[in-house]
GROMACS .gro file of N, CA and C in nm:
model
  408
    1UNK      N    1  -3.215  -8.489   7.507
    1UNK     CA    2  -3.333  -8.492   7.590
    1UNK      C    3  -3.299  -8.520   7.737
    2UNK      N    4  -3.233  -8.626   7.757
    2UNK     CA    5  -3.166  -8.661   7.873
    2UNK      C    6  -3.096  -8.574   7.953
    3UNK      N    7  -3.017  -8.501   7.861
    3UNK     CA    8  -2.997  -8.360   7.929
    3UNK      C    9  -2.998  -8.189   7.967
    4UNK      N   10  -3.141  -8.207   7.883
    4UNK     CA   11  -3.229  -8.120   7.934
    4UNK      C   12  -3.298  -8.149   8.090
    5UNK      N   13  -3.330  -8.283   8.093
    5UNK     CA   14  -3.395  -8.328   8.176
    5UNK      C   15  -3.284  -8.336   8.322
    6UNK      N   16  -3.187  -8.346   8.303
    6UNK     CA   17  -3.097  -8.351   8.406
    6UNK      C   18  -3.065  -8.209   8.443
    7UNK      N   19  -3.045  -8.111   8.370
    7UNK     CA   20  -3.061  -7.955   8.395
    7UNK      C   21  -3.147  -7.918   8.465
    8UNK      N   22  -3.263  -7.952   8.426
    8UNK     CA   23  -3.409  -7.922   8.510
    8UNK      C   24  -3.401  -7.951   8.633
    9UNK      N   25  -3.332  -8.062   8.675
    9UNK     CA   26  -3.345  -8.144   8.829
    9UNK      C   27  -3.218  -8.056   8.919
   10UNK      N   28  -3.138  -8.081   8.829
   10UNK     CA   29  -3.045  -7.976   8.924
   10UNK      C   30  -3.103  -7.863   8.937
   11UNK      N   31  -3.150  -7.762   8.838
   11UNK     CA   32  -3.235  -7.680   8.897
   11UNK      C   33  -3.340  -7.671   9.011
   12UNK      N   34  -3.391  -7.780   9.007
   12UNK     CA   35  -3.504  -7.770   9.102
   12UNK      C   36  -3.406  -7.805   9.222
   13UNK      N   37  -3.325  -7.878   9.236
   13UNK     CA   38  -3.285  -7.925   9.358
   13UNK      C   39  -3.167  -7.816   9.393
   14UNK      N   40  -3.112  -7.709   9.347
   14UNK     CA   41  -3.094  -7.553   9.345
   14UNK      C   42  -3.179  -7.465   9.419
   15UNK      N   43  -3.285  -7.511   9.397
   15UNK     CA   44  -3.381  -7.387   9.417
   15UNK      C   45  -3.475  -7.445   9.549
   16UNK      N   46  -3.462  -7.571   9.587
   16UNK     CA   47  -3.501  -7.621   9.707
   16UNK      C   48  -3.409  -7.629   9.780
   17UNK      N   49  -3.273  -7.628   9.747
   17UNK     CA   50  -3.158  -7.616   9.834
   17UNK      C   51  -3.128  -7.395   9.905
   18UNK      N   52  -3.210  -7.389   9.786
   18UNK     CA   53  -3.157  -7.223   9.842
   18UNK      C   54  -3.291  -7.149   9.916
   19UNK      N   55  -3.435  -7.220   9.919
   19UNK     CA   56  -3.519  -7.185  10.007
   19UNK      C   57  -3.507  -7.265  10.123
   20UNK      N   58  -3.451  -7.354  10.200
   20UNK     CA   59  -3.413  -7.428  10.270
   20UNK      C   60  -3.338  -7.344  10.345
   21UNK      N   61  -3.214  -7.258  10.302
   21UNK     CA   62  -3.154  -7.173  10.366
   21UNK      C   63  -3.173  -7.021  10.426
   22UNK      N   64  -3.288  -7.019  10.299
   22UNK     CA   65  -3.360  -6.882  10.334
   22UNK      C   66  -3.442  -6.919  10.434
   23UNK      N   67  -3.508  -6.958  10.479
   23UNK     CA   68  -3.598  -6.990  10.557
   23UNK      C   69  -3.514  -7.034  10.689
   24UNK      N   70  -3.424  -7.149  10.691
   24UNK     CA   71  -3.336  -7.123  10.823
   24UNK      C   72  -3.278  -7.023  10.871
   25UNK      N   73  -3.206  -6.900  10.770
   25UNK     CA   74  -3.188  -6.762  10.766
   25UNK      C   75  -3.305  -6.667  10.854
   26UNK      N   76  -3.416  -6.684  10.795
   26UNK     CA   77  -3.524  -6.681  10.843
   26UNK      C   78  -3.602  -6.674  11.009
   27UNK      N   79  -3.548  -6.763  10.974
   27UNK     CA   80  -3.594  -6.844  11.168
   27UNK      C   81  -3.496  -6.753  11.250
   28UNK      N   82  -3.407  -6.798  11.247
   28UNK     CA   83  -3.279  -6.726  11.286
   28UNK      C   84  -3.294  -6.592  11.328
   29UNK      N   85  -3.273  -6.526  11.227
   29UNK     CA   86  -3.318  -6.364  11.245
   29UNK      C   87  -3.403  -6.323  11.308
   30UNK      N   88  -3.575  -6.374  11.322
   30UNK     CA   89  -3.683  -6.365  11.370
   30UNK      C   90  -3.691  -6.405  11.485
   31UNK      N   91  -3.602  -6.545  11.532
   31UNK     CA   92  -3.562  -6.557  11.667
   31UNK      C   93  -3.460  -6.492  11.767
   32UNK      N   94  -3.370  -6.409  11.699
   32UNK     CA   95  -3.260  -6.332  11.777
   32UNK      C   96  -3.361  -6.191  11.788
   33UNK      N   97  -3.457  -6.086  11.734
   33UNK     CA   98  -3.518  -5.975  11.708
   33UNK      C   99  -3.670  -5.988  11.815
   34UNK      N  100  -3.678  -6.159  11.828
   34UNK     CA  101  -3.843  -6.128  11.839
   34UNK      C  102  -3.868  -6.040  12.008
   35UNK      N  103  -3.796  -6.087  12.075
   35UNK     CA  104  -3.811  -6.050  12.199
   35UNK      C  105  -3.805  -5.835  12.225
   36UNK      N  106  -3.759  -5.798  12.127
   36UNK     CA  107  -3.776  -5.633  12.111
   36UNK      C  108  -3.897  -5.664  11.985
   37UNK      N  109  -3.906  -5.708  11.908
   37UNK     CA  110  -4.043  -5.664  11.809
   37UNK      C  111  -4.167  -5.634  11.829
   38UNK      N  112  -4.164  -5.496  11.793
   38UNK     CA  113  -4.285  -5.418  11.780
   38UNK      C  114  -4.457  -5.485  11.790
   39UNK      N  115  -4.460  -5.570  11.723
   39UNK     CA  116  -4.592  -5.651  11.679
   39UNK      C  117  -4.589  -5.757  11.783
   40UNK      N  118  -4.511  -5.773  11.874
   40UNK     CA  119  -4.450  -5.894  11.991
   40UNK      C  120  -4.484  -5.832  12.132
   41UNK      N  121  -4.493  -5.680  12.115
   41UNK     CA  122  -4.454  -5.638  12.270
   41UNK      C  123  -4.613  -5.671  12.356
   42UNK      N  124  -4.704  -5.656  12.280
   42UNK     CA  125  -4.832  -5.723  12.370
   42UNK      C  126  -4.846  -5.831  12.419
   43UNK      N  127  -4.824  -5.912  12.342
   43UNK     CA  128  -4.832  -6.081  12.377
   43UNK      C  129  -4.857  -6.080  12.474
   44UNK      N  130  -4.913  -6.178  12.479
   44UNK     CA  131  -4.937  -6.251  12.637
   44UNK      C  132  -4.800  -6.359  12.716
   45UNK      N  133  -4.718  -6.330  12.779
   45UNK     CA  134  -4.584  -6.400  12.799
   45UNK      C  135  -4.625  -6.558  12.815
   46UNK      N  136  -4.532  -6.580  12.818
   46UNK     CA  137  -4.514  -6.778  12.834
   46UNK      C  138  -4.621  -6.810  12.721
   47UNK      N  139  -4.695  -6.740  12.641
   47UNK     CA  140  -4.807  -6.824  12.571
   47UNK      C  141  -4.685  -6.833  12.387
   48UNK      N  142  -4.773  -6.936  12.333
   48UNK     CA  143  -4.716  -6.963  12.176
   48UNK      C  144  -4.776  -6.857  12.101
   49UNK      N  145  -4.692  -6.812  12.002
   49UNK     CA  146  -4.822  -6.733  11.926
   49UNK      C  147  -4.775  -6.810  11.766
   50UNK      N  148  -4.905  -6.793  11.670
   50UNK     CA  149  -4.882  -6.743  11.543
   50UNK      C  150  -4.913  -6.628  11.540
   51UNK      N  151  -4.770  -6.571  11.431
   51UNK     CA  152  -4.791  -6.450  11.398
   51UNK      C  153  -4.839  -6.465  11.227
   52UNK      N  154  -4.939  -6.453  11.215
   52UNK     CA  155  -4.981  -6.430  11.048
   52UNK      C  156  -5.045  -6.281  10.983
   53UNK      N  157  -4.965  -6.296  10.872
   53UNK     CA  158  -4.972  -6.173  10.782
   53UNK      C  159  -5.053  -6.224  10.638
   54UNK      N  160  -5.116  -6.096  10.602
   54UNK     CA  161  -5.227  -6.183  10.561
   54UNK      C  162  -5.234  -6.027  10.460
   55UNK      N  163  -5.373  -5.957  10.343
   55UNK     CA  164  -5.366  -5.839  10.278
   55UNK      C  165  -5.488  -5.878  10.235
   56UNK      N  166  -5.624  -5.778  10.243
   56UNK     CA  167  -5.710  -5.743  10.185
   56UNK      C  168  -5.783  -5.829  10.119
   57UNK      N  169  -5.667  -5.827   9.961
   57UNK     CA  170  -5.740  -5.906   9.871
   57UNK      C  171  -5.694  -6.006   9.901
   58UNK      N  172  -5.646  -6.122   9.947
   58UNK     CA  173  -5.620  -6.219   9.914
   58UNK      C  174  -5.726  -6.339  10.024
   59UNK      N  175  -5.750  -6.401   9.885
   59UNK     CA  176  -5.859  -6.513   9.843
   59UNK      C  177  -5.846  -6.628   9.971
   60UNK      N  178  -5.735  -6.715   9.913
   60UNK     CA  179  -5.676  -6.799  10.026
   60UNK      C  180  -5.673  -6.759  10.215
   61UNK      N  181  -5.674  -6.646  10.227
   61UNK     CA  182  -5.629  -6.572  10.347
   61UNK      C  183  -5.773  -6.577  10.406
   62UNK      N  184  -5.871  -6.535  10.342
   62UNK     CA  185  -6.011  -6.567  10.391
   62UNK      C  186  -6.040  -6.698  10.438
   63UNK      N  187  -6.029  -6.714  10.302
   63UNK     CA  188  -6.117  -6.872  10.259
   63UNK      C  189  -6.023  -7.019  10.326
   64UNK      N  190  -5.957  -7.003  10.338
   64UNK     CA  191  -5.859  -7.165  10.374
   64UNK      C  192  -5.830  -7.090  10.500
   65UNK      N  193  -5.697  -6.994  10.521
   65UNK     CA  194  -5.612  -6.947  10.646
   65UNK      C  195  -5.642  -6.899  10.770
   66UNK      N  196  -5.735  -6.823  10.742
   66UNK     CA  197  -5.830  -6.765  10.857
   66UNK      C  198  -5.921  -6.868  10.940
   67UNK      N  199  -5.975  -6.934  10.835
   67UNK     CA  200  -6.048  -7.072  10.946
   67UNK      C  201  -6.002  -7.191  10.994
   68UNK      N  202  -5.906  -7.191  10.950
   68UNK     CA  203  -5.757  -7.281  11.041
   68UNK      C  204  -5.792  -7.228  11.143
   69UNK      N  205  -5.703  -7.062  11.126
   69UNK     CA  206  -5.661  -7.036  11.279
   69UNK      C  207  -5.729  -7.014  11.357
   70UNK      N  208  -5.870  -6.972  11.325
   70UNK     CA  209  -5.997  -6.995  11.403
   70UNK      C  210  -6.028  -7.070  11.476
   71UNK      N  211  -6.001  -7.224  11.426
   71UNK     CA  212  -6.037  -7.345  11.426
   71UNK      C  213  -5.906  -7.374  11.560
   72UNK      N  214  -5.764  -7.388  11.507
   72UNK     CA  215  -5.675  -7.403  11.648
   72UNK      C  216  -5.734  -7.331  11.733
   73UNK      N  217  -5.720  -7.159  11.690
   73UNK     CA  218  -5.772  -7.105  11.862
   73UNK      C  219  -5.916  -7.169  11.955
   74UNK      N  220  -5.958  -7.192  11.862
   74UNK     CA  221  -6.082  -7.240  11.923
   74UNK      C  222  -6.067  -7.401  12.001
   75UNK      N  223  -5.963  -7.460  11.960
   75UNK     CA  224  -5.936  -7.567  11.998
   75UNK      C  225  -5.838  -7.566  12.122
   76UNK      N  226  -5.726  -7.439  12.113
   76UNK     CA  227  -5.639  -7.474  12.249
   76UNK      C  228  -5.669  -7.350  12.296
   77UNK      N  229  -5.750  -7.246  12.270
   77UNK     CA  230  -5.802  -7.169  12.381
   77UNK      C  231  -5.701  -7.043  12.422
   78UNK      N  232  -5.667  -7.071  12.579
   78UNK     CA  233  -5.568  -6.951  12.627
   78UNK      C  234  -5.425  -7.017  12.572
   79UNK      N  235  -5.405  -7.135  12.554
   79UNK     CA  236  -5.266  -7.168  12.529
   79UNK      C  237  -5.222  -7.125  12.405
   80UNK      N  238  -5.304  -7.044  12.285
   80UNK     CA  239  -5.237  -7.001  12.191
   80UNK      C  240  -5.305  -6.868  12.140
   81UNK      N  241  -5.194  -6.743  12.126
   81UNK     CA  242  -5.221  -6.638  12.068
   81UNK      C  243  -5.212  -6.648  11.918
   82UNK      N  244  -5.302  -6.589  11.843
   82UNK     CA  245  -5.309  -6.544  11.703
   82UNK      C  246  -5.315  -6.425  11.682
   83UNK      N  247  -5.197  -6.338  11.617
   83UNK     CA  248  -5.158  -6.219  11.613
   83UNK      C  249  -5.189  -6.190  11.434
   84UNK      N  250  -5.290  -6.137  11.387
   84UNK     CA  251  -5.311  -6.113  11.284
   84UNK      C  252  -5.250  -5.951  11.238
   85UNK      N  253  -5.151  -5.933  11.089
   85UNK     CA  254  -5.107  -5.845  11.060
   85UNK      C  255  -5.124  -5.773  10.926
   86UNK      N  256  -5.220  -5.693  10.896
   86UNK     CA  257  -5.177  -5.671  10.674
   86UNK      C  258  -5.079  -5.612  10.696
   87UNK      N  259  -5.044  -5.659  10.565
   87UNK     CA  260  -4.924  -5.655  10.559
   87UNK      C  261  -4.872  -5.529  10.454
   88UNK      N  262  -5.028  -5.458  10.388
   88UNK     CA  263  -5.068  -5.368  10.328
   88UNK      C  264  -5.059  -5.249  10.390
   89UNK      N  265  -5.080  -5.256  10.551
   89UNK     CA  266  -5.137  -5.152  10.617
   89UNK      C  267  -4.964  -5.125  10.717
   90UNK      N  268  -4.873  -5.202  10.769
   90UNK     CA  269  -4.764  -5.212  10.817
   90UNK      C  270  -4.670  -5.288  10.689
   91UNK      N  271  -4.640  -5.270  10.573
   91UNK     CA  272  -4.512  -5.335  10.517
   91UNK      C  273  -4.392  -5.316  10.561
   92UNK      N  274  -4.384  -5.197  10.673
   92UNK     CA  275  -4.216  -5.209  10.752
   92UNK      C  276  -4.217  -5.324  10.790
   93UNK      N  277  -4.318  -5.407  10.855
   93UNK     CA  278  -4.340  -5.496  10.944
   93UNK      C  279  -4.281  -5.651  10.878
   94UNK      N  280  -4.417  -5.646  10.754
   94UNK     CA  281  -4.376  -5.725  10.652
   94UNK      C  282  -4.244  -5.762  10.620
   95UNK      N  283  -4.151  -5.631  10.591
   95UNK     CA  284  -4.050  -5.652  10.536
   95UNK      C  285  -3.919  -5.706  10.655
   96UNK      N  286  -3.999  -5.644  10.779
   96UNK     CA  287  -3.846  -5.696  10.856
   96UNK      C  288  -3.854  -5.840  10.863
   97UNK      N  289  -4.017  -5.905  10.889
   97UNK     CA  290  -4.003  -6.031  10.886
   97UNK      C  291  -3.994  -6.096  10.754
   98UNK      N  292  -3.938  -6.077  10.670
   98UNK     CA  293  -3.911  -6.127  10.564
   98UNK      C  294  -4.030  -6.213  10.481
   99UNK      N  295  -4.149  -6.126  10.498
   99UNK     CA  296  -4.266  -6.180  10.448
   99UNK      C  297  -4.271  -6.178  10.275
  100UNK      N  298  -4.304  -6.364  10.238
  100UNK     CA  299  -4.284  -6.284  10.085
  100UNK      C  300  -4.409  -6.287   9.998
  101UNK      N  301  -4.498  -6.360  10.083
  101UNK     CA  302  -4.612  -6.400   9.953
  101UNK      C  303  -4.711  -6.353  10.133
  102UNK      N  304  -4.848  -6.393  10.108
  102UNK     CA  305  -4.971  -6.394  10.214
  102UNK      C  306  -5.061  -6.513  10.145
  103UNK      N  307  -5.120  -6.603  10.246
  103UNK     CA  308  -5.048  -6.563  10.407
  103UNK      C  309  -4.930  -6.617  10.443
  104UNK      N  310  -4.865  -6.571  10.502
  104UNK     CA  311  -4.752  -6.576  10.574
  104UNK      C  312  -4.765  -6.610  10.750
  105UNK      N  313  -4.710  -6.740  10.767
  105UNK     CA  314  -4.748  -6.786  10.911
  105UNK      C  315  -4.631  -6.784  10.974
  106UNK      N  316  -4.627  -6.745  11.098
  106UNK     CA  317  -4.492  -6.782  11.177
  106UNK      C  318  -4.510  -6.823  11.317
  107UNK      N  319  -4.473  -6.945  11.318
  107UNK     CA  320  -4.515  -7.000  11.490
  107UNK      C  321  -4.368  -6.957  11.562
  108UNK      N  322  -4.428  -6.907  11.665
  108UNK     CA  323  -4.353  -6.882  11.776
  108UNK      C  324  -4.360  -6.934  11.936
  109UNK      N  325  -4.292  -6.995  11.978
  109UNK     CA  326  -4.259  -7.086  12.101
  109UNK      C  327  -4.280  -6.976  12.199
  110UNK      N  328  -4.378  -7.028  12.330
  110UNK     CA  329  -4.349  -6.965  12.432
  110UNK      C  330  -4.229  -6.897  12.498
  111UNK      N  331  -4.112  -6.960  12.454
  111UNK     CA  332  -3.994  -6.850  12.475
  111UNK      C  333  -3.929  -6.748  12.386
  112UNK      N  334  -3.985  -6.692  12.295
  112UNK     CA  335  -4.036  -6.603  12.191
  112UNK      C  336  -3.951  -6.647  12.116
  113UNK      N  337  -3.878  -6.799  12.067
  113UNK     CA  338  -3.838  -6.852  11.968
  113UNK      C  339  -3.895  -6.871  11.824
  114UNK      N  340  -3.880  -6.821  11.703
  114UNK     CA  341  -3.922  -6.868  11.565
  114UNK      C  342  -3.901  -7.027  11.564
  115UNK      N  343  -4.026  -7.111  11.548
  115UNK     CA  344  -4.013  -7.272  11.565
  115UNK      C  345  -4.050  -7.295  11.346
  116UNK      N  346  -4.117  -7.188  11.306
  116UNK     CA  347  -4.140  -7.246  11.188
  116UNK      C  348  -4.215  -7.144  11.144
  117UNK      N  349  -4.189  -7.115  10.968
  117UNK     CA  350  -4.241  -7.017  10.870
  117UNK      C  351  -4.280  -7.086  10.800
  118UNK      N  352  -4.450  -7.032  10.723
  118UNK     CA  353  -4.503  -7.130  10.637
  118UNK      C  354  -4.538  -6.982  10.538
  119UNK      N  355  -4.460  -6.975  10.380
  119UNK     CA  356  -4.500  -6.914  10.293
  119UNK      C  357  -4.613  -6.970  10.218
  120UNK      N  358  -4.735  -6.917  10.232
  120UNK     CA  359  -4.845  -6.974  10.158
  120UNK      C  360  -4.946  -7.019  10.289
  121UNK      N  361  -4.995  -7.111  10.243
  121UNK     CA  362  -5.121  -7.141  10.313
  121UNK      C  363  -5.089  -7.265  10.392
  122UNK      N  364  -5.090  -7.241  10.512
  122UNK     CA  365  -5.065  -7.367  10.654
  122UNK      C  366  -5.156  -7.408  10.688
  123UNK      N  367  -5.200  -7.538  10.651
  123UNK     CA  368  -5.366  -7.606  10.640
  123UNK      C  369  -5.336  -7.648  10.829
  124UNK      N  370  -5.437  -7.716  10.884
  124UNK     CA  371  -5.486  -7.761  11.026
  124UNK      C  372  -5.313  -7.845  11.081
  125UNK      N  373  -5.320  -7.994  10.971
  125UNK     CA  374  -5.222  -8.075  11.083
  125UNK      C  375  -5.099  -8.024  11.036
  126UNK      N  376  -5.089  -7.904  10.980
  126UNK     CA  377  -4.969  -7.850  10.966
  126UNK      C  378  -4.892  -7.765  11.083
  127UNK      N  379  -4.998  -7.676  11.099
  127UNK     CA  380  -4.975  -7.601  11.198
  127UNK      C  381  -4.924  -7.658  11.304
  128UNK      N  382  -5.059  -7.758  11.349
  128UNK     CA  383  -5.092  -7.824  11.463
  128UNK      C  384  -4.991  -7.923  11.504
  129UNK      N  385  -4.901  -7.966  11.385
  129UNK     CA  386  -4.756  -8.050  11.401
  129UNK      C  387  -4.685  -7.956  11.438
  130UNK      N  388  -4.642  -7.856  11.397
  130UNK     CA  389  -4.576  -7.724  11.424
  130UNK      C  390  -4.572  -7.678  11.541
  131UNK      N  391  -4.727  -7.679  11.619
  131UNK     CA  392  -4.711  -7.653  11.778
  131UNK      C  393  -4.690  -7.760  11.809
  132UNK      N  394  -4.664  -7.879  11.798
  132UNK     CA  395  -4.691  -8.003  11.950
  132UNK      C  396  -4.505  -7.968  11.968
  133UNK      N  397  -4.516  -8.000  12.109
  133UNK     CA  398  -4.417  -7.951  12.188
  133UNK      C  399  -4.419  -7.796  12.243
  134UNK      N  400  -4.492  -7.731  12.183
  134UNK     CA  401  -4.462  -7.618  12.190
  134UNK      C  402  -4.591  -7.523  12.253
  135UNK      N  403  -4.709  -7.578  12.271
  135UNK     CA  404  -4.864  -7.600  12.334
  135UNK      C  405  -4.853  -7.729  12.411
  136UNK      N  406  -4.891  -7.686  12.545
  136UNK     CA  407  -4.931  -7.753  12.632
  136UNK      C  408  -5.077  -7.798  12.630
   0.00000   0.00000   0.00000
């Protein structure tokens, strides 16, 4: 029993050790590309953006994700762009940013740096920890 149970943990701590890397992988890539990316070239310069990818059906993306980001923009105004993407309608897009589930959030630093990827749903003081430093 004991070592079943010890299998399991190494597993899990496997599998949090290897999304840890994907996701720094992640950043990485998205920060060396962003400054030529397609879905980037409008922006508004010097401003932060999230970039979120989001698809049709999905429940969460309405209902929780969308009124976050509502809710920040509405709160810091011109200091932050929200770049909404389906991910249905562009999956080249999807796929270069290594989108794996929706929604898919990616804050980006006024110097078109990747600061942080959130697979799944990025509630208010998540985000909002995510920008400080990075919103004026």
């Amino acid at each position: 029993m004991i070592e079943r149970l010890l299998i399991a943990l190494v597993l899990l701590a496997l599998g949090a050790i290897l999304y840890r890397v994907y996701t720094a992988r992640q950043l990485k890539r998205t920060s060396a590309t962003n400054a030529i990316d397609p879905l980037l070239m409008g922006a508004r310069p010097n401003t932060p953006i999230i970039l979120y990818f989001t698809t049709p059906d999905c429940v969460p993306c309405r209902t929780v994700q969308m009124p976050v980001l509502d809710k920040l923009q509405t709160d810091l105004g011109e200091n932050l762009q929200v770049i909404k993407v389906d991910a249905t309608e562009r999956p080249q897009d999807a796929d270069r940013w290594g989108v794996l589930c929706s929604p898919t959030t990616f804050v980006i630093d006024s110097n078109g740096r990747t600061r942080a990827v959130n697979h799944g749903t990025a509630f208010y003081h998540t985000l909002r920890q995510q920008l400080s430093g990075v919103v004026e």
